[in-house]
Coordinates of C-alpha atoms and ligand atoms in Angstrom, one line a residue:
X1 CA -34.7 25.0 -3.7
X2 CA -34.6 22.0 -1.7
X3 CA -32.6 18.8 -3.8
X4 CA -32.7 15.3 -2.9
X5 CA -29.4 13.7 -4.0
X6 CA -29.6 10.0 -4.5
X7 CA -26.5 7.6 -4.7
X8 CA -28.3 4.0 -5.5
X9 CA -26.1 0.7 -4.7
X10 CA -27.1 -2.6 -5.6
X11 CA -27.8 -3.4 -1.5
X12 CA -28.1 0.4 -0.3
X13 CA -29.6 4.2 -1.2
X14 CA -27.0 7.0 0.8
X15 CA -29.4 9.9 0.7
X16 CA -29.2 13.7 1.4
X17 CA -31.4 16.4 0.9
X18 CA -29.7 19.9 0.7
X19 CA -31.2 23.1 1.2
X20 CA -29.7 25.1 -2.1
X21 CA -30.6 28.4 -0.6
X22 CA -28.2 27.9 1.8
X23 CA -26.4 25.0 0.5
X24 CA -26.7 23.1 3.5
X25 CA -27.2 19.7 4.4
X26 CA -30.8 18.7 6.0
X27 CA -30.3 15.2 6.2
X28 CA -27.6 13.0 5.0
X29 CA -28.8 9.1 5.8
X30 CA -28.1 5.6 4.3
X31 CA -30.3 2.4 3.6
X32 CA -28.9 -0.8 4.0
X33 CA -29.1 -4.5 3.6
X34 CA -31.8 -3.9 0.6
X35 CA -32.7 -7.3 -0.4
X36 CA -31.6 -9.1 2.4
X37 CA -32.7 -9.5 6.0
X38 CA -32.8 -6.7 8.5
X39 CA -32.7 -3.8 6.5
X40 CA -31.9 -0.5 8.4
X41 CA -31.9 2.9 7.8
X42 CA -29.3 5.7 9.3
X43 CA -29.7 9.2 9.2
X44 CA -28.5 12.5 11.0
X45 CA -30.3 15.5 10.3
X46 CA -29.0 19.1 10.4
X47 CA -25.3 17.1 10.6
X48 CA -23.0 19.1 12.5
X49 CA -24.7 21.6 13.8
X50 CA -25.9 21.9 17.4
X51 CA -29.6 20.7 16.2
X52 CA -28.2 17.3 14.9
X53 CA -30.0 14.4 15.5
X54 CA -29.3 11.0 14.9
X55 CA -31.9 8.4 13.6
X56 CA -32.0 4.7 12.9
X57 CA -34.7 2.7 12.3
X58 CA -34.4 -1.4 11.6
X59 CA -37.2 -2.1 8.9
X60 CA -37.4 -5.1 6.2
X61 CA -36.4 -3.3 2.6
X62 CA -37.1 -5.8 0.1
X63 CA -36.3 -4.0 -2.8
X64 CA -35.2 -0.3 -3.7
X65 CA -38.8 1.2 -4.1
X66 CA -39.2 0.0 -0.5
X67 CA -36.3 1.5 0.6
X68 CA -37.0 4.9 -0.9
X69 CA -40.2 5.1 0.7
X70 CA -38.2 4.8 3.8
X71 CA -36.3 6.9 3.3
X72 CA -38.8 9.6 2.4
X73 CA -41.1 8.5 5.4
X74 CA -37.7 9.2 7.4
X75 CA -37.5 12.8 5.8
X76 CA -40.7 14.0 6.4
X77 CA -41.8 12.3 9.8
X78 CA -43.5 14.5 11.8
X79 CA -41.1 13.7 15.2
X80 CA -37.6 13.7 13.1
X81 CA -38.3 14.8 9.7
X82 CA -37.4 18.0 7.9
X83 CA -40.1 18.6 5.5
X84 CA -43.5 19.1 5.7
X85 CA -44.2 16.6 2.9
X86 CA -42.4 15.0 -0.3
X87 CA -43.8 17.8 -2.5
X88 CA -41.0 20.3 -0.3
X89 CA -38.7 18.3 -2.8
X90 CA -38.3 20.4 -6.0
X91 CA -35.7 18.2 -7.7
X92 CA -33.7 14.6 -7.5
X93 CA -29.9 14.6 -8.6
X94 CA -29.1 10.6 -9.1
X95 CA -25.3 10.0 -9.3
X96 CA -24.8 7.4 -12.0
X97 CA -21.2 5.6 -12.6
X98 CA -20.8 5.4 -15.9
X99 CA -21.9 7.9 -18.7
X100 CA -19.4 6.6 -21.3
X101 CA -18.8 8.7 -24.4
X102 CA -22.9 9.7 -24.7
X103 CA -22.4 12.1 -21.1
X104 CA -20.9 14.9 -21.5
X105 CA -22.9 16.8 -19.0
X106 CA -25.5 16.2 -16.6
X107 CA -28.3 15.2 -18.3
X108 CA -32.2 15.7 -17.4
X109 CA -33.6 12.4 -17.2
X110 CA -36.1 11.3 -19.5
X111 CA -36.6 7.3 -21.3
X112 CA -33.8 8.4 -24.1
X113 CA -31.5 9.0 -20.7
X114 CA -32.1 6.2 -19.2
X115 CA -32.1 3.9 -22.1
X116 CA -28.4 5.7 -23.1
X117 CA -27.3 4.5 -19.3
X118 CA -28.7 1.0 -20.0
X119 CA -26.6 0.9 -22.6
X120 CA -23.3 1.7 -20.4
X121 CA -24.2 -1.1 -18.8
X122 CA -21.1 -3.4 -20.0
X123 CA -18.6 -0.6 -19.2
X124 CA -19.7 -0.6 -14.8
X125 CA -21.8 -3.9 -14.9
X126 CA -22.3 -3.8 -11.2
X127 CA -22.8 0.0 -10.5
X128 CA -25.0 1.5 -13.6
X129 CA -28.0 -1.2 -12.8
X130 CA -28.1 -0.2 -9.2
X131 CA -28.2 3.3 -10.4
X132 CA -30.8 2.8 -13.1
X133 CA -32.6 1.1 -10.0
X134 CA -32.6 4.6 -7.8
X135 CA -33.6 6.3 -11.1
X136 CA -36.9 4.4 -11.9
X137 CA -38.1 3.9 -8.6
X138 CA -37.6 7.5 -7.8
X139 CA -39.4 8.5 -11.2
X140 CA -42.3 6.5 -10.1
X141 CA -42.4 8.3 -6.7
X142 CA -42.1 11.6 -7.4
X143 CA -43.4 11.7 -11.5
X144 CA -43.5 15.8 -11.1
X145 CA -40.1 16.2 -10.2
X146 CA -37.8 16.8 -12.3
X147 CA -34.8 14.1 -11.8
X148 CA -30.8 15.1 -12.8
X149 CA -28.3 12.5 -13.9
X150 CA -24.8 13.4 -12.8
X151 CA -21.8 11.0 -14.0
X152 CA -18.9 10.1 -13.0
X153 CA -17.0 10.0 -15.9
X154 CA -18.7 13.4 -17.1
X155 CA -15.6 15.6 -16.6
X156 CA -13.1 13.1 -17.8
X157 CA -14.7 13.5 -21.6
X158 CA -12.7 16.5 -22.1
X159 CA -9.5 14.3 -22.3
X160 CA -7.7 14.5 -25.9
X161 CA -8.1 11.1 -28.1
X162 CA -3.8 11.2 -27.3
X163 CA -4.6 11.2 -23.7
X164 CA -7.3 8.2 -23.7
X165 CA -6.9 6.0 -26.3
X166 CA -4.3 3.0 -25.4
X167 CA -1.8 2.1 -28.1
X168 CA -4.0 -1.2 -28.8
X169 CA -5.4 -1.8 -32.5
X170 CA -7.4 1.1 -32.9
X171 CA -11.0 -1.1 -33.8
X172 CA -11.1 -2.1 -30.5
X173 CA -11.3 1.3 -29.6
X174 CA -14.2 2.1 -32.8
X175 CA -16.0 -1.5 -31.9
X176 CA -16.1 -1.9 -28.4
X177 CA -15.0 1.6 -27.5
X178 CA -12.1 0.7 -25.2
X179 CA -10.6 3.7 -24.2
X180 CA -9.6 5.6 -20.4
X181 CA -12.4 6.9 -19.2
X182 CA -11.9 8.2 -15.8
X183 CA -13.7 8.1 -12.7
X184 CA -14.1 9.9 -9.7
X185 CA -14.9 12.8 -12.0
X186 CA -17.4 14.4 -9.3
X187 CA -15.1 15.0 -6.6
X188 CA -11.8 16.4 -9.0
X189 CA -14.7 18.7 -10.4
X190 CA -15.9 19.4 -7.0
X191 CA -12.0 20.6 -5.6
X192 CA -10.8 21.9 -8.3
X193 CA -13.9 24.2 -8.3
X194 CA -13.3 25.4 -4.6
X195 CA -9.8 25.5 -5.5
X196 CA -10.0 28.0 -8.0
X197 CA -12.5 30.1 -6.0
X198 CA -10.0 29.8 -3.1
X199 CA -6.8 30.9 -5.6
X200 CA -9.4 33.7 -6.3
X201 CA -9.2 33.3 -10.2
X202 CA -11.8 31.6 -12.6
X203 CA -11.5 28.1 -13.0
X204 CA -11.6 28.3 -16.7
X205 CA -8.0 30.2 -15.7
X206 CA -6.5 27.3 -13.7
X207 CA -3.8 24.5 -14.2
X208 CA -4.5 22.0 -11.0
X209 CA -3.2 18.8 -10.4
X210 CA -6.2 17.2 -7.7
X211 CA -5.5 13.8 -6.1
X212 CA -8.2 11.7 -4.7
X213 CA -6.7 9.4 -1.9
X214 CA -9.8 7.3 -0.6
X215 CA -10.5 3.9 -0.4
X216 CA -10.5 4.3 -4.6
X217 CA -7.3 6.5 -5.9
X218 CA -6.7 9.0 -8.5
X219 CA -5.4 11.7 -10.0
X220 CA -6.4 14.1 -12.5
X221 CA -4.2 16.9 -14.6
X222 CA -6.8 19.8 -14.8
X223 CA -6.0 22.3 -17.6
X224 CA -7.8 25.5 -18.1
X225 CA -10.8 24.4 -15.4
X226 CA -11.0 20.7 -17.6
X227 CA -9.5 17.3 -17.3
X228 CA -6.7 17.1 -19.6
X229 CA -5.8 13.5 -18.2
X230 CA -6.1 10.9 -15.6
X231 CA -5.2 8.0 -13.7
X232 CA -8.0 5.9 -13.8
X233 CA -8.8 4.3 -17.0
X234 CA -11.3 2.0 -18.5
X235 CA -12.1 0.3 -15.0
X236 CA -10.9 1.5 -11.9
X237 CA -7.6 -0.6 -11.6
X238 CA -5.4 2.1 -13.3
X239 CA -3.1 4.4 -11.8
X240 CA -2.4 4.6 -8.2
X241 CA -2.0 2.5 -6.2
X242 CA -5.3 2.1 -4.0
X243 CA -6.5 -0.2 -0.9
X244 CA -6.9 -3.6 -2.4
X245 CA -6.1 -2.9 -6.2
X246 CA -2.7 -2.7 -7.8
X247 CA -3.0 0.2 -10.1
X248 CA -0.6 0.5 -12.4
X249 CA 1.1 -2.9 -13.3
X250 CA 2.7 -4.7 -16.7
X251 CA -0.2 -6.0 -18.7
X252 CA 1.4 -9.0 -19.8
X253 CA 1.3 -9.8 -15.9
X254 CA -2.3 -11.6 -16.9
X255 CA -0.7 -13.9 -19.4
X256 CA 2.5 -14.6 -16.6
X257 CA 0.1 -15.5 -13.4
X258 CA -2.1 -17.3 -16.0
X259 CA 0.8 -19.7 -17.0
X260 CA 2.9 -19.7 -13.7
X261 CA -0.1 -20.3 -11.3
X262 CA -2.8 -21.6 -13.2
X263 CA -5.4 -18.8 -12.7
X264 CA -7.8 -18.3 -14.7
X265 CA -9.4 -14.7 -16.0
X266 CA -11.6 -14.4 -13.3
X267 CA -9.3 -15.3 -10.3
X268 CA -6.9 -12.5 -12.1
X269 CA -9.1 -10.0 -11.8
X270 CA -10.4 -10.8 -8.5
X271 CA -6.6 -10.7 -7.7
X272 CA -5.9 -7.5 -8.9
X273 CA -9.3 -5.7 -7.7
X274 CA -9.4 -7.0 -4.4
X275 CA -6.2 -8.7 -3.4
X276 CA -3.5 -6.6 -4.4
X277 CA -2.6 -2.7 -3.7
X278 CA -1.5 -1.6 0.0
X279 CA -3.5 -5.3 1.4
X280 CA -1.4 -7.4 -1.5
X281 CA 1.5 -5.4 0.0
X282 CA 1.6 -5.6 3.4
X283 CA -2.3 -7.1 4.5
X284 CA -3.6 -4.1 5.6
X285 CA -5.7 -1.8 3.6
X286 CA -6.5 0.9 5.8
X287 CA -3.8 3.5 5.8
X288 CA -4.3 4.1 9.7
X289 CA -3.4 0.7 10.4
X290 CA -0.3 1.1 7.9
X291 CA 0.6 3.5 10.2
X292 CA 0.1 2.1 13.4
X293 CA 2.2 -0.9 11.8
X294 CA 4.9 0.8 10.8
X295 CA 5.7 2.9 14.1
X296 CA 6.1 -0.8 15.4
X297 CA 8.8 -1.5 12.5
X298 CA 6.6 -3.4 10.2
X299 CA 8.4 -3.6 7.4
X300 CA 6.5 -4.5 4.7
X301 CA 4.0 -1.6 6.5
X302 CA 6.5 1.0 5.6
X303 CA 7.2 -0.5 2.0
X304 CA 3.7 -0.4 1.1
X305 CA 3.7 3.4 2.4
X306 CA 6.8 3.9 0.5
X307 CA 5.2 2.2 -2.7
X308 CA 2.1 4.0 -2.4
X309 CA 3.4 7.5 -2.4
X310 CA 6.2 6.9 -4.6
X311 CA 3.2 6.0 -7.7
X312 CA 1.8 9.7 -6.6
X313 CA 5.1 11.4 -7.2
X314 CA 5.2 9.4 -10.2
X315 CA 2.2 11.0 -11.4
X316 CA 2.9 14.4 -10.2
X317 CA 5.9 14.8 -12.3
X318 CA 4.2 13.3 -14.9
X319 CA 1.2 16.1 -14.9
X320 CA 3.8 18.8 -14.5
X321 CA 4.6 17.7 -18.0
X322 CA 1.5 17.2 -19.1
X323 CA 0.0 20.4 -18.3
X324 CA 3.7 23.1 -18.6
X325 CA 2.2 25.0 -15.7
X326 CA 0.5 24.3 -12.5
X327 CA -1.2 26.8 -10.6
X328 CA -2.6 24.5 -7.4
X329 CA -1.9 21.2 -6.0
X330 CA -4.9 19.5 -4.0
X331 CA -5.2 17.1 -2.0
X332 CA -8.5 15.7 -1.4
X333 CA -10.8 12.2 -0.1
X334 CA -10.3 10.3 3.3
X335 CA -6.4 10.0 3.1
X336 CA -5.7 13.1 1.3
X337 CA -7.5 15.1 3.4
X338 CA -6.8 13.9 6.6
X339 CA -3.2 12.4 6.6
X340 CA -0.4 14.6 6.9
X341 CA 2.4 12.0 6.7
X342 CA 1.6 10.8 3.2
X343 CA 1.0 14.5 2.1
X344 CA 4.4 15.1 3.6
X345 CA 6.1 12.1 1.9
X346 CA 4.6 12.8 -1.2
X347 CA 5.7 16.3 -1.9
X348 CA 9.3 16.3 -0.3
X349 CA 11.7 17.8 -2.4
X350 CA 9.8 18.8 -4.9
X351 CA 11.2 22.4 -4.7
X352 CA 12.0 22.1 -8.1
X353 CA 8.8 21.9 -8.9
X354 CA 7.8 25.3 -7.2
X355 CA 6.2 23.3 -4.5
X356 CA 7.1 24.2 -1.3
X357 CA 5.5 22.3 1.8
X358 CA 4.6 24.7 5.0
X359 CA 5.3 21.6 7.3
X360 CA 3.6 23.2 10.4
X361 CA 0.0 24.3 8.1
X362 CA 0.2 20.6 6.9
X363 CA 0.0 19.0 10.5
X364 CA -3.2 21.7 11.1
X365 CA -6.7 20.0 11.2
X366 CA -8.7 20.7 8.1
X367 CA -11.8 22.2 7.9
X368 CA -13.6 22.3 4.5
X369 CA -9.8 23.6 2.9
X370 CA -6.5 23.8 4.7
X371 CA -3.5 26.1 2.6
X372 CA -0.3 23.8 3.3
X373 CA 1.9 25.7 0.5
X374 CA 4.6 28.1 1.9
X375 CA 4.3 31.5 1.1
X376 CA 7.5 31.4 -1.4
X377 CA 5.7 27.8 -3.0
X378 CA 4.9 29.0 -6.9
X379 CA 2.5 26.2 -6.6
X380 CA -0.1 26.8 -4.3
X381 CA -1.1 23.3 -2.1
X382 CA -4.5 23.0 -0.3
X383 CA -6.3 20.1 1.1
X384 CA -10.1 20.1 0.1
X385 CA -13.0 18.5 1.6
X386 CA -14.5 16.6 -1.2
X387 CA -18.5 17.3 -1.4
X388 CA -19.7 15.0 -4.2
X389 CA -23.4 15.2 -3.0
X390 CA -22.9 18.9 -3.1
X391 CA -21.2 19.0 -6.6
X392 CA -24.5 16.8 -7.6
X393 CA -27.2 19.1 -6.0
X394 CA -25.1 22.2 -7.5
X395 CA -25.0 20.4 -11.7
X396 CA -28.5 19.4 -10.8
X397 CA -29.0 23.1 -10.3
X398 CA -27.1 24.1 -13.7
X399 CA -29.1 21.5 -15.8
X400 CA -32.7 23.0 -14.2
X401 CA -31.6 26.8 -15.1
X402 CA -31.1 27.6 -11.7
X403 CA -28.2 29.7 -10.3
X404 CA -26.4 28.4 -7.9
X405 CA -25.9 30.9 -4.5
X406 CA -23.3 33.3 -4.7
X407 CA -20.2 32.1 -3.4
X408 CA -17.9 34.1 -1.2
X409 CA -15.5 35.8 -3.0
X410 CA -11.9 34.3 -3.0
X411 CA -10.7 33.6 0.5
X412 CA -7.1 34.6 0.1
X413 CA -6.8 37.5 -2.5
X414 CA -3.5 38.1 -4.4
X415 CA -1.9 34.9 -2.9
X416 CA -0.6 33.6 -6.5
X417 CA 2.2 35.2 -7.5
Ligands
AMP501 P1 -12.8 7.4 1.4 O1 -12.9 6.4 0.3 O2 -12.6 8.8 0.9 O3 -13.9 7.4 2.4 O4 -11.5 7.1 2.2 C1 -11.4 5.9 3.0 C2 -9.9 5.7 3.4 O5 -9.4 6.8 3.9 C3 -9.8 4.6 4.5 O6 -9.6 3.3 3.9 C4 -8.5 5.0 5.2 O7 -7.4 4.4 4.5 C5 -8.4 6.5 4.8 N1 -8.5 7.3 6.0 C6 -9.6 7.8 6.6 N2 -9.3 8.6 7.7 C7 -8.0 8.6 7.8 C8 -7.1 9.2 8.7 N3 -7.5 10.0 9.7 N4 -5.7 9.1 8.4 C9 -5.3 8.3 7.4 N5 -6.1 7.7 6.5 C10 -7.4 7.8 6.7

């Protein structure tokens, strides 16, 4: 079955159409600058294999049904494509933002779908329109194909009312449904899926704590194979602390920089999305340039390093509690899975705990999972390649009856003691 995942922004479509037979990846491509001049698309096909081939082609994309025509003109050209024709495309799994309380699930899309994600609108006003976008065009281009909504915030809604409800006057929570939410739900599904299969137990049998270190930050406490708890929270802006947002912070911080500098709501908020975190720190956002800084013996570099992993050991301790016993410990997005120093700062001493760091395995280069637990570690630690476009094509399968391929059994057998 071959499934065309679609991520929809409000200026760009990132694209890949996976082979499910085989789960692997035929083309994974973006469109860019929708809307505005010199539009371009970018695509490798057969990525990382000795086949691949990179394309890009500069073409004007007014809107999003132009650039999905692109893009499927790019899919199956005869030179570069990897399809015959569109029909080769059996199914389209569109990752939407926000599914508020009415997602559960996936869902199959149909007009009571889309109408319930126009409705979610107010909770992700920027990302669930772009979304919708991808949806409708791609209904109108391929009107036989059955089309998959997967949400971010799907595998949060398993959370307790104790765990997501903030201690505000509880109407605000029955009115205007204010509440933790979650995000990033794809991805802690995604790991703590290949987690479980690499601990070589059901997931349905597994405590996990996974941490998503990208550009976005979070954590989630993973009880029995379902989030229990986690970091994010209404918006993104809880929790961690991330590239340019402050995370966690005292709330009566709005009412202070309101009356001390004069800002209004707006300039708050842009403050606290885009200013603050690791940048509002130190100025630099990128954690390889926090580094670099702090081997020259930038000081505010290293405090901002020391801040952000201090907020994950924070956390960690605080999802021991939550969950009594934790099987696995992952580690997973573009600083989790490729920076050994945070990992290393983040789970020294934590013996106590049962976790014990294998310091050699945690300098190793990852593949798609790296063990970095020590053999005597109660809790096991492995990094994880995130694969939300694969998580997407696999609940895309689920929700069409479709079995997903058999797995390979577990990888390390007998490894938990
Ligand atoms: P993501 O949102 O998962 O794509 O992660 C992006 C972030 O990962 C970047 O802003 C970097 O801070 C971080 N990152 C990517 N590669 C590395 C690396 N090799 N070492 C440390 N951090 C990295």
């Amino acid at each position: 079955m071959k499934i065309l995942v679609i991520n929809s922004g409000s200026s760009s479509i990132k694209y890949q159409l996976l082979d499910m037979a085989t789960e692997s990846v035929l083309v994974t491509g973006l469109v860019e600058r929708i809307g505005e001049a010199g539009g371009v698309l970018t695509a490798r096909t057969h990525p990382g294999t000795g086949v691949e081939k990179r394309i890009r082609r500069e073409n004007a994309v007014p809107d999003h049904n132009a650039g999905m025509k692109l893009l499927i003109a790019q899919l199956s050209d005869r030179q570069d494509g990897v399809i015959r024709d569109a029909a080769e495309i059996e199914a389209v799994g569109h990752r939407v933002v926000h599914g508020g309380e009415y997602f559960h699930e996936p869902a199959l899309i149909s007009e009571e779908v889309i109408q319930a994600i126009s409705a979610n609108v107010p909770l992700a006003p920027l990302h669930n329109p772009a979304n919708l976008d991808g949806i409708r065009v791609a209904r109108e281009l391929f009107p036989q194909v059955p089309q998959v909504a997967v949400f971010d915030t799907a595998f949060h809604q398993s959370m307790p009312p104790h765990a997501f409800l903030y201690a505000l006057p509880y109407e605000l929570y029955e009115q205007d449904r204010i509440r933790r939410y979650g995000f990033h739900g794809t991805s802690h599904k995604f790991v703590a899926g290949e987690c479980a299969r690499l601990l070589g137990r059901p997931l349905a049998a597994c405590n996990l704590i996974t941490i998503h270190l990208g550009n976005g930050c979070s954590m989630t406490a993973v009880e029995n194979g379902r989030s229990v708890e986690t970091s994010l929270g209404m918006t993104p802006l809880e929790g961690l602390i991330m590239g340019t947002r402050c995370g966690d912070i005292d709330p009566a911080l709005h009412a202070i920089l309101h009356r001390s500098r004069g800002l209004d709501i707006e300039e708050i908020d842009a403050l606290l999305n885009r200013e603050s975190g690791l940048k509002g720190v130190c100025g630099m956002n990128d954690m390889r340039d926090i580094h670099a800084a702090r081997q020259q013996g930038n000081k505010l570099a290293q405090l901002a390093f020391d801040m952000f992993v201090h907020r994950i050991r924070k956390y960690i301790g605080s999802y021991f509690a939550v969950l009594g016993r934790v099987d696995g410990l992952v580690f997973t997005a573009g600083i989790g899975e490729n920076d050994h120093e945070v990992r290393e700062a983040t789970l020294a001493g934590l013996e106590n705990l049962g976790i014990v760091l294998d310091r050699e395995a945690n300098a190793g280069k990852p593949g798609a999972w790296l063990r970095i637990s020590a053999p005597e570690s109660r809790v096991e630690v492995l990094v994880v390649r995130t694969n939300e476009e694969l998580e997407i094509a696999r609940q895309t399968m689920e929700v069409l009856g479709q079995a997903p391929i058999e797995t390979t059994g577990p990888v390390w057998s007998g490894a938990v003691s």
